[in-house]
Structures are given as structure tokens and as C-alpha cells.
CSV table of C-alpha atoms in Angstrom, one decimal:
chain,number,residue,atom,x,y,z
A,1,MET,CA,76.7,101.0,49.3
A,2,PRO,CA,73.6,101.6,51.9
A,3,SER,CA,74.0,100.0,55.1
A,4,PRO,CA,71.8,97.0,55.8
A,5,PRO,CA,68.6,97.6,57.8
A,6,PRO,CA,69.1,96.5,61.9
A,7,LEU,CA,67.8,93.4,62.8
A,8,PRO,CA,64.6,93.2,64.5
A,9,THR,CA,64.6,93.9,68.1
A,10,ARG,CA,63.5,90.3,69.5
A,11,PRO,CA,60.5,90.3,72.2
A,12,PRO,CA,61.2,89.1,75.1
A,13,PRO,CA,59.5,85.4,75.8
A,14,SER,CA,56.3,84.8,78.2
A,15,GLU,CA,56.6,84.3,81.3
A,16,ALA,CA,54.9,80.9,81.1
A,17,ALA,CA,58.1,80.0,78.2
A,18,LEU,CA,60.9,81.1,81.2
A,19,ARG,CA,58.8,79.1,83.6
A,20,ALA,CA,58.6,76.1,81.7
A,21,LEU,CA,62.4,76.4,81.0
A,22,VAL,CA,63.5,77.2,84.4
A,23,ASN,CA,61.6,73.9,85.2
A,24,GLU,CA,63.6,72.4,82.6
A,25,ALA,CA,67.1,73.3,83.6
A,26,ARG,CA,66.6,72.4,87.6
A,27,GLN,CA,66.4,68.6,86.2
A,28,LEU,CA,70.1,69.2,84.5
A,29,GLU,CA,73.6,69.2,86.6
A,30,VAL,CA,74.8,72.1,87.0
A,31,GLU,CA,77.6,71.8,84.8
A,32,ASP,CA,74.8,71.1,82.2
A,33,ILE,CA,73.4,74.2,82.8
A,34,LEU,CA,76.5,76.6,82.8
A,35,GLU,CA,77.5,75.5,79.6
A,36,LEU,CA,74.0,75.7,78.3
A,37,CYS,CA,73.8,79.7,79.8
A,38,TYR,CA,76.6,80.5,76.9
A,39,ALA,CA,75.3,78.0,74.5
A,40,PHE,CA,73.1,80.4,72.8
A,41,HIS,CA,74.8,83.3,72.2
A,42,HIS,CA,74.4,85.0,75.6
A,43,ASP,CA,70.8,85.3,75.4
A,44,LYS,CA,69.8,87.2,78.5
A,45,TRP,CA,66.8,85.5,78.9
A,46,ARG,CA,68.4,82.2,79.2
A,47,LEU,CA,70.5,83.9,81.8
A,48,TYR,CA,67.7,84.7,83.6
A,49,ALA,CA,66.3,81.1,83.8
A,50,TYR,CA,69.3,79.4,84.1
A,51,LEU,CA,70.1,81.8,86.8
A,52,GLU,CA,66.7,81.0,88.5
A,53,ALA,CA,67.0,77.0,88.1
A,54,LEU,CA,70.8,77.3,89.8
A,55,ARG,CA,69.3,78.8,93.0
A,56,GLN,CA,66.1,76.5,93.5
A,57,LYS,CA,68.9,73.7,93.2
A,58,GLY,CA,70.4,74.6,96.1
A,59,GLY,CA,74.0,73.5,97.3
A,60,LEU,CA,77.3,75.4,97.2
A,61,LYS,CA,78.3,74.5,93.9
A,62,SER,CA,74.5,75.8,92.6
A,63,GLN,CA,75.4,78.9,94.2
A,64,ALA,CA,79.0,79.6,93.1
A,65,ALA,CA,77.5,78.8,89.2
A,66,ALA,CA,74.8,81.3,89.8
A,67,CYS,CA,77.9,83.7,91.0
A,68,LEU,CA,79.3,83.1,87.8
A,69,ILE,CA,76.1,84.4,85.5
A,70,CYS,CA,75.7,86.9,88.2
A,71,PHE,CA,79.0,88.3,87.5
A,72,ASP,CA,78.9,88.2,83.8
A,73,LEU,CA,75.2,89.8,83.9
A,74,GLY,CA,76.7,93.0,86.4
A,75,LYS,CA,79.8,92.9,83.8
A,76,LYS,CA,77.4,93.5,81.4
A,77,GLY,CA,75.8,96.9,83.1
A,78,ASP,CA,72.9,95.4,85.2
A,79,SER,CA,72.9,97.4,88.3
A,80,ARG,CA,70.4,94.6,90.2
A,81,PHE,CA,73.3,91.8,89.4
A,82,GLN,CA,76.1,94.2,90.3
A,83,ASP,CA,74.2,94.5,94.1
A,84,GLU,CA,73.2,91.0,94.1
A,85,PHE,CA,76.5,89.5,93.3
A,86,ILE,CA,78.6,91.8,95.8
A,87,THR,CA,76.6,90.3,98.5
A,88,LEU,CA,77.4,87.1,97.4
A,89,VAL,CA,81.3,87.4,97.1
A,90,PRO,CA,81.8,85.3,100.4
A,91,VAL,CA,80.1,82.5,98.5
A,92,MET,CA,82.4,82.5,95.6
A,93,ARG,CA,85.3,83.1,97.9
A,94,ASP,CA,84.8,79.9,99.7
A,95,TYR,CA,83.9,77.6,96.5
A,96,CYS,CA,87.5,79.5,95.1
A,97,ASP,CA,89.6,78.6,98.6
A,98,MET,CA,88.2,74.7,98.5
A,99,PRO,CA,91.3,72.0,98.3
A,100,ARG,CA,92.5,70.4,94.7
A,101,GLY,CA,91.1,67.2,94.0
A,102,THR,CA,93.5,64.1,93.1
A,103,ASP,CA,93.0,65.6,89.5
A,104,GLY,CA,95.2,68.8,90.6
A,105,ARG,CA,92.2,71.2,90.0
A,106,ARG,CA,90.2,73.5,92.2
A,107,PRO,CA,86.1,72.6,92.3
A,108,ILE,CA,85.6,75.9,90.7
A,109,GLU,CA,87.8,75.2,87.4
A,110,ARG,CA,85.7,71.7,87.2
A,111,LEU,CA,82.8,73.5,87.2
A,112,ILE,CA,84.0,76.0,84.3
A,113,GLY,CA,85.5,73.0,82.5
A,114,ASP,CA,87.0,74.2,79.1
A,115,ASP,CA,84.8,76.9,77.7
A,116,ASP,CA,86.5,79.7,77.1
A,117,TYR,CA,84.1,82.2,77.4
A,118,LEU,CA,83.8,81.0,81.2
A,119,GLY,CA,87.4,80.5,81.6
A,120,ALA,CA,87.9,84.6,80.7
A,121,LEU,CA,84.9,85.5,82.9
A,122,PHE,CA,86.5,83.4,86.0
A,123,HIS,CA,90.0,85.2,85.3
A,124,ASP,CA,88.7,88.4,85.3
A,125,LEU,CA,86.6,87.8,88.5
A,126,GLU,CA,89.6,85.8,90.4
A,127,HIS,CA,91.7,89.8,89.8
A,128,ARG,CA,88.7,91.8,90.9
A,129,LEU,CA,88.5,89.6,94.0
A,130,ALA,CA,92.2,90.1,94.9
A,131,ALA,CA,92.2,93.5,94.8
A,132,LEU,CA,89.2,93.9,97.1
A,133,ASP,CA,90.5,95.4,100.4
A,134,PRO,CA,90.7,93.1,103.1
A,135,ARG,CA,90.3,95.5,106.1
A,136,LEU,CA,86.6,95.7,105.2
A,137,SER,CA,84.1,92.8,106.7
A,138,GLU,CA,82.2,89.8,104.7
A,139,GLY,CA,79.2,90.9,102.7
A,140,SER,CA,80.5,94.8,102.4
A,141,PHE,CA,83.7,94.3,100.5
A,142,GLU,CA,82.8,97.8,98.6
A,143,GLU,CA,80.5,99.3,100.8
A,144,PRO,CA,81.4,98.7,104.7
A,145,THR,CA,78.4,98.8,106.9
A,146,LEU,CA,78.9,101.6,108.7
A,147,GLU,CA,75.5,103.0,110.1
A,148,ASP,CA,74.2,106.8,109.8
A,149,VAL,CA,73.3,107.9,113.5
A,150,ALA,CA,71.0,110.9,113.8
A,151,PRO,CA,71.9,112.5,117.1
A,152,ALA,CA,68.5,112.9,119.3
A,153,GLU,CA,67.5,115.9,120.3
A,154,LEU,CA,65.1,116.5,123.3
A,155,ASP,CA,63.5,119.8,123.6
A,156,LEU,CA,63.3,120.3,127.3
A,157,PHE,CA,62.3,123.8,127.5
A,158,ASP,CA,60.2,126.3,126.0
A,159,ASP,CA,60.6,130.2,126.3
A,160,GLU,CA,58.8,130.6,129.2
A,161,ASP,CA,60.5,128.0,131.5
A,162,GLN,CA,62.4,129.8,134.2
A,163,TRP,CA,65.9,127.7,135.4
A,164,ASP,CA,65.8,127.3,139.3
A,165,SER,CA,69.7,126.8,140.9
A,166,GLU,CA,69.2,123.1,141.0
A,167,LEU,CA,68.1,122.5,137.3
A,168,TYR,CA,71.0,124.8,136.6
A,169,GLU,CA,73.1,122.2,138.8
A,170,LEU,CA,71.8,119.2,137.4
A,171,LEU,CA,72.8,120.5,133.6
A,172,GLU,CA,76.4,121.4,134.7
A,173,GLN,CA,76.6,117.6,136.1
A,174,THR,CA,75.0,116.1,132.5
A,175,ASP,CA,77.7,118.9,131.2
A,176,GLU,CA,80.6,117.0,132.8
A,177,ARG,CA,78.9,112.9,132.3
A,178,LEU,CA,79.1,113.8,128.7
A,179,GLU,CA,82.2,115.2,128.6
A,180,SER,CA,84.0,112.0,130.2
A,181,GLU,CA,82.3,109.7,127.9
A,182,TRP,CA,83.4,111.6,125.5
A,183,SER,CA,86.9,111.3,126.9
A,184,ARG,CA,86.7,107.4,127.1
A,185,ALA,CA,85.7,107.6,123.4
A,186,LEU,CA,89.3,108.7,122.8
A,187,ASP,CA,91.2,106.6,125.1
A,188,ARG,CA,88.8,103.5,123.5
A,189,PHE,CA,90.1,105.2,120.3
A,190,LEU,CA,93.7,105.1,121.1
A,191,GLY,CA,93.5,101.8,122.8
A,192,VAL,CA,94.2,103.0,125.7
A,193,GLY,CA,94.1,100.3,128.5
A,194,MET,CA,93.5,97.3,126.3
A,195,ALA,CA,95.4,94.3,125.8
A,196,ASP,CA,94.0,93.3,122.3
A,197,VAL,CA,95.6,96.4,120.7
A,198,ASN,CA,98.3,96.3,118.2
A,199,ASP,CA,100.4,98.9,116.4
A,200,ASN,CA,98.4,98.4,113.3
A,201,ASP,CA,94.9,98.8,115.3
A,202,PHE,CA,95.0,102.2,117.3
A,203,GLY,CA,94.3,105.7,116.2
A,204,PHE,CA,94.2,106.9,112.3
A,205,LEU,CA,95.6,104.0,111.0
A,206,ALA,CA,93.3,101.6,109.7
A,207,HIS,CA,95.7,99.2,108.3
A,208,SER,CA,93.7,96.0,109.3
A,209,ARG,CA,89.7,95.1,109.9
A,210,ALA,CA,89.9,96.3,113.7
A,211,GLY,CA,91.7,99.6,113.2
A,212,LEU,CA,88.8,100.3,110.3
A,213,GLY,CA,86.2,99.4,112.9
A,214,ARG,CA,87.9,101.8,115.3
A,215,VAL,CA,87.5,104.5,113.3
A,216,GLU,CA,84.1,103.7,112.8
A,217,ARG,CA,83.3,103.4,116.4
A,218,LEU,CA,84.7,106.8,116.8
A,219,ARG,CA,82.6,108.2,113.6
A,220,ASP,CA,79.4,107.1,115.8
A,221,ASP,CA,80.3,108.1,119.2
A,222,ALA,CA,81.3,111.7,117.6
A,223,THR,CA,77.7,111.9,115.9
A,224,SER,CA,76.0,110.8,119.3
A,225,LEU,CA,77.8,113.5,121.1
A,226,ARG,CA,78.4,116.4,118.8
A,227,THR,CA,75.7,118.7,119.8
A,228,SER,CA,77.3,118.5,123.7
A,229,VAL,CA,80.8,118.2,123.1
A,230,ARG,CA,82.8,120.8,121.4
A,231,GLY,CA,85.5,117.9,120.6
A,232,ALA,CA,83.3,115.6,119.6
A,233,GLU,CA,81.6,117.9,116.8
A,234,ALA,CA,85.1,118.8,115.9
A,235,MET,CA,86.5,114.9,115.6
A,236,LEU,CA,82.9,114.0,113.4
A,237,PRO,CA,83.9,115.4,109.8
A,238,LEU,CA,87.9,114.5,110.2
A,239,THR,CA,86.7,110.9,111.0
A,240,GLU,CA,84.3,111.0,108.2
A,241,LEU,CA,86.6,112.3,105.8
A,242,PHE,CA,89.6,110.3,107.3
A,243,LEU,CA,87.0,106.9,105.9
A,244,ALA,CA,86.1,108.4,102.7
A,245,THR,CA,89.9,108.5,101.9
A,246,ASN,CA,90.6,104.7,103.3
A,247,LEU,CA,87.6,103.5,100.6
A,248,ARG,CA,87.8,102.8,96.9
A,249,ALA,CA,85.7,105.6,94.8
A,250,THR,CA,84.8,102.6,92.7
A,251,ASN,CA,83.3,99.2,93.2
A,252,LEU,CA,84.0,96.0,92.1
A,253,PHE,CA,82.5,96.6,88.7
A,254,GLY,CA,83.3,100.3,88.0
A,255,ARG,CA,80.5,101.8,89.5
A,256,ARG,CA,80.5,104.7,92.0
A,257,ASN,CA,81.2,103.4,95.6
A,258,ARG,CA,77.8,105.0,97.1
A,259,ALA,CA,78.9,104.1,101.0
A,260,ARG,CA,82.2,106.1,99.9
A,261,ASP,CA,79.9,109.1,98.4
A,262,ARG,CA,77.6,109.2,101.5
A,263,ILE,CA,80.4,109.2,104.0
A,264,LEU,CA,82.4,111.8,101.8
A,265,LYS,CA,79.0,114.4,101.6
A,266,ASP,CA,78.4,114.1,105.3
A,267,GLY,CA,82.0,114.7,106.1
A,268,LEU,CA,81.9,117.9,104.0
A,269,GLU,CA,78.5,119.1,105.4
A,270,HIS,CA,79.7,118.3,108.7
A,271,PHE,CA,82.9,120.4,108.4
A,272,SER,CA,81.1,123.5,106.6
A,273,ALA,CA,78.6,123.5,109.5
A,274,LEU,CA,81.5,123.7,112.2
A,275,THR,CA,81.2,127.1,114.5
A,276,LEU,CA,85.2,127.2,114.8
A,277,PRO,CA,88.2,125.3,112.9
A,278,PRO,CA,89.0,121.9,114.3
A,279,ALA,CA,92.5,123.5,115.3
A,280,ASP,CA,92.6,121.1,118.5
A,281,MET,CA,91.9,117.9,116.3
A,282,VAL,CA,93.5,118.0,113.0
A,283,SER,CA,96.7,117.1,115.0
A,284,TRP,CA,95.2,113.6,115.7
A,285,LEU,CA,95.4,113.0,111.8
A,286,THR,CA,99.7,113.2,112.5
A,287,ALA,CA,102.0,110.8,113.7
A,288,PRO,CA,101.9,109.1,116.6
A,289,THR,CA,98.3,108.9,116.1
A,290,ALA,CA,97.9,108.4,112.5
A,291,SER,CA,99.4,106.8,109.2
A,292,GLU,CA,102.3,109.0,107.3
A,293,HIS,CA,99.8,110.4,104.8
A,294,ALA,CA,96.3,110.2,106.6
A,295,TRP,CA,95.9,114.2,106.9
A,296,GLU,CA,97.6,114.9,103.6
A,297,LYS,CA,94.8,112.8,102.1
A,298,VAL,CA,92.3,114.5,103.4
A,299,ALA,CA,93.5,118.1,102.8
A,300,GLU,CA,93.3,117.1,99.5
A,301,LEU,CA,89.9,116.7,99.5
A,302,MET,CA,88.9,119.6,101.3
A,303,LEU,CA,91.3,121.4,98.7
A,304,ASP,CA,89.5,119.8,95.6
A,305,TYR,CA,86.1,120.7,97.3
A,306,VAL,CA,87.1,124.2,97.8
A,307,SER,CA,88.2,124.3,94.0
A,308,PHE,CA,85.1,122.7,93.4
A,309,LEU,CA,83.3,125.6,94.6
A,310,PHE,CA,84.8,127.8,93.0
A,311,THR,CA,83.7,126.5,89.5
A,312,VAL,CA,79.8,127.2,90.7
A,313,SER,CA,78.7,130.9,90.2
A,314,LYS,CA,77.8,133.4,92.8
A,315,LYS,CA,74.4,133.0,91.3
A,316,GLN,CA,74.3,129.3,92.3
A,317,LEU,CA,75.8,129.7,95.7
A,318,LYS,CA,73.2,132.4,96.8
A,319,GLY,CA,70.8,130.9,99.0
A,320,THR,CA,72.9,127.3,98.7
A,321,ASP,CA,73.1,125.5,102.0
A,322,ALA,CA,76.0,123.6,103.1
A,323,THR,CA,74.2,119.9,102.7
A,324,ALA,CA,73.3,121.3,98.8
A,325,LEU,CA,76.7,122.1,98.0
A,326,ALA,CA,78.6,118.7,99.3
A,327,ASP,CA,75.7,116.7,97.6
A,328,ALA,CA,76.7,118.6,94.5
A,329,TYR,CA,80.4,118.0,94.6
A,330,VAL,CA,79.8,114.2,95.3
A,331,ARG,CA,77.4,114.2,92.0
A,332,ALA,CA,80.0,116.2,89.9
A,333,PRO,CA,82.2,114.3,87.2
A,334,ARG,CA,85.1,114.6,89.4
A,335,PRO,CA,88.0,112.7,89.6
A,336,GLN,CA,88.2,110.7,92.7
A,337,PRO,CA,90.2,110.2,94.6
A,338,PRO,CA,91.3,113.8,93.5
A,339,GLU,CA,94.7,114.9,92.8
A,340,ALA,CA,97.6,114.4,94.6
A,341,ARG,CA,97.9,118.4,95.4
A,342,LEU,CA,100.4,118.6,98.1
A,343,LYS,CA,102.6,115.9,96.8
A,344,LYS,CA,102.9,114.9,93.4
A,345,LYS,CA,105.1,112.3,94.0
A,346,VAL,CA,105.8,110.0,97.1
A,347,GLU,CA,107.3,106.8,97.4
A,348,GLY,CA,105.6,104.0,99.2
A,349,ARG,CA,101.8,106.0,99.2
A,350,ARG,CA,99.1,103.7,99.3
A,351,ARG,CA,96.3,105.6,97.3
A,352,ARG,CA,93.2,103.8,97.1
A,353,ALA,CA,91.2,103.9,93.4
């Protein structure tokens, strides 16, 4: 028996019709708007219109209802609303944490009512919120705000300039100052002389938000000094690869974490550009200045990268620079984080998916 012909695709409503729907919905209570969203077979155009109406109403309850719709649209694969929802997570958390009323229910539970679809949607949302990394700052749960600071390069001399003795002495003093600045950065990283540092904050431990921020700060310091200080040049890729191992490979919606990809790419590129092996800095990724498996996780990333390079033909490698290779690795459909090659089974090991 032949299959029935597909139903014709419904054209989108006119802009005037959507505007009229938004204006009409704005007159309703938040609970009524949310109920109407899912009363018409989840029509995406109605979701868009009611979402806009909720945004215009203002108030925490309206924002929470808008968050639920953004989450639903994000789950359906709309990347615009995935990005928007991630920025709204703090609003959703605030509303979920509000105290229970005299009826024993939280405001969020009264908002979704007895609707089965909304109940299942919120249950999924709560599960994902509980899995977020508590170390990352509000509003950047899957993608922490790590600024890419490009080092300033000043072309002070051309080939015809003569270096007199006074100028050479000045440059020597500058080198000493930069080395001292790097030493202070390392002391700050280890919490030397700082009263607000606990055992979980210093070095490559990053068990807390403060600890993770300390690694980010060292990365910024190494970026600014890498062209002048050998130790900073060697430390930079190690901080970036360490950060990559401490960020989930996917975000709340299962999409690749772009911040992790960017940091991983930078780390591999900077490591490949080193003029000497970072032997004097690798020890920082072992106890007592790092968590138990810090170096192991970084080494697994590097081993996976080397394994990837063996899959690239010699023809492809010819003329290919470190930037292009690192970018190709990040874009490749390889499992992230990579397979635990060094130790298949380690009890108590924390690996971030």
C-alpha cells in the first residue's frame, strides 16, 4: 500500500499576525500564556510570539516562564535560544530557589501547574542545572569568561639602528623587571603571602571558583610575558591544556563547548610553537602544586593530538602550520575528552564529559 503524500508545509504567519498575537497575549496572566504555548501542538510560531509577550511583561515570574520556553526551543535544536538560555540560567536558578508557599509548593511548581509536558520539561531542566559546574561564574556556566589577551609586540629598532652601551644596559634592566614580574605571578598563583588562600585554591588544583580563577589569571600573565620570559612561554600551553581538561566538552544542550575548543586549540598551538621542551614547568602539574591526575589528563590530550596527526597524510601535513593542525584537531569528530590511555580505571577519578 503506497504511503500517503506528505502534508503541505505550513507557511509562517505574517508579521502583522504575530504582532497582534503578542499584543493579545500581553493582556493575559503569565500562567495563562504558558498554558497557551503548549495548547496548539507546540506551534513554534506561537512559542515565538508568547515568548516575546512574556519578555515585554517584565517581572521574575515572566522571566522564568520565558526561560522555560527558551530551554524548550533550545532542546529542539535552535541555537539562538540555546545561547540565550545559557545567559538566563541565573534567573532560572533564582526562581527555582524561591521558598515554598503555604501550599507546600515552590513558585516554579505553581507556574507549570499540572501540565504533563511542562512538568517533564522542568524535570529535565532541573537535572541539567544540577549537573552544571559550580566553579564557573554566574552567566558563564559552560563557557567561562576567559579573555584572549594578545601580547603587545613593539618593533623598536630597524636593521640600521646602533645599540650603544647605555641602551643595552636599559634593556638588561627591562629583562630583569619582566623576570621579576613573572616571579610575582607565580607567587600569586601559589598563594604565597596571601591570607585568603586555602588548600583547594592554590596551584593547578582548581577545586573551587577561586582556584579556577587563579589558573585563568596565570594564563593571562603568561600570555602577556611569553615573548620576553622563557618560563612564561613554557607555562602558557600547560595552563591552557589544564583549563581544557577542567571544562566540559559539551554545553547544557549537548553542543560542543566553544570556549573549551578555543582554549584547547590555543594550548596545542602554543605547545607546538615552543622552542624547547617545557621540562622545567611540567612538574608544576604534579603534586603538591596540582591535583592528583592533572598531568595525566593533560598528557592524554596531547597523546590524542599526536594520534590524530598520524591520521593526517604527509601530503596534507606539507606546508600546514601549527595553527591549522590544532584547528583541524578541534574540528575533528573525535571523542572529547579523549580516551584515558594512561590509566583505564582509576578509582575516584574526576573526568568531565
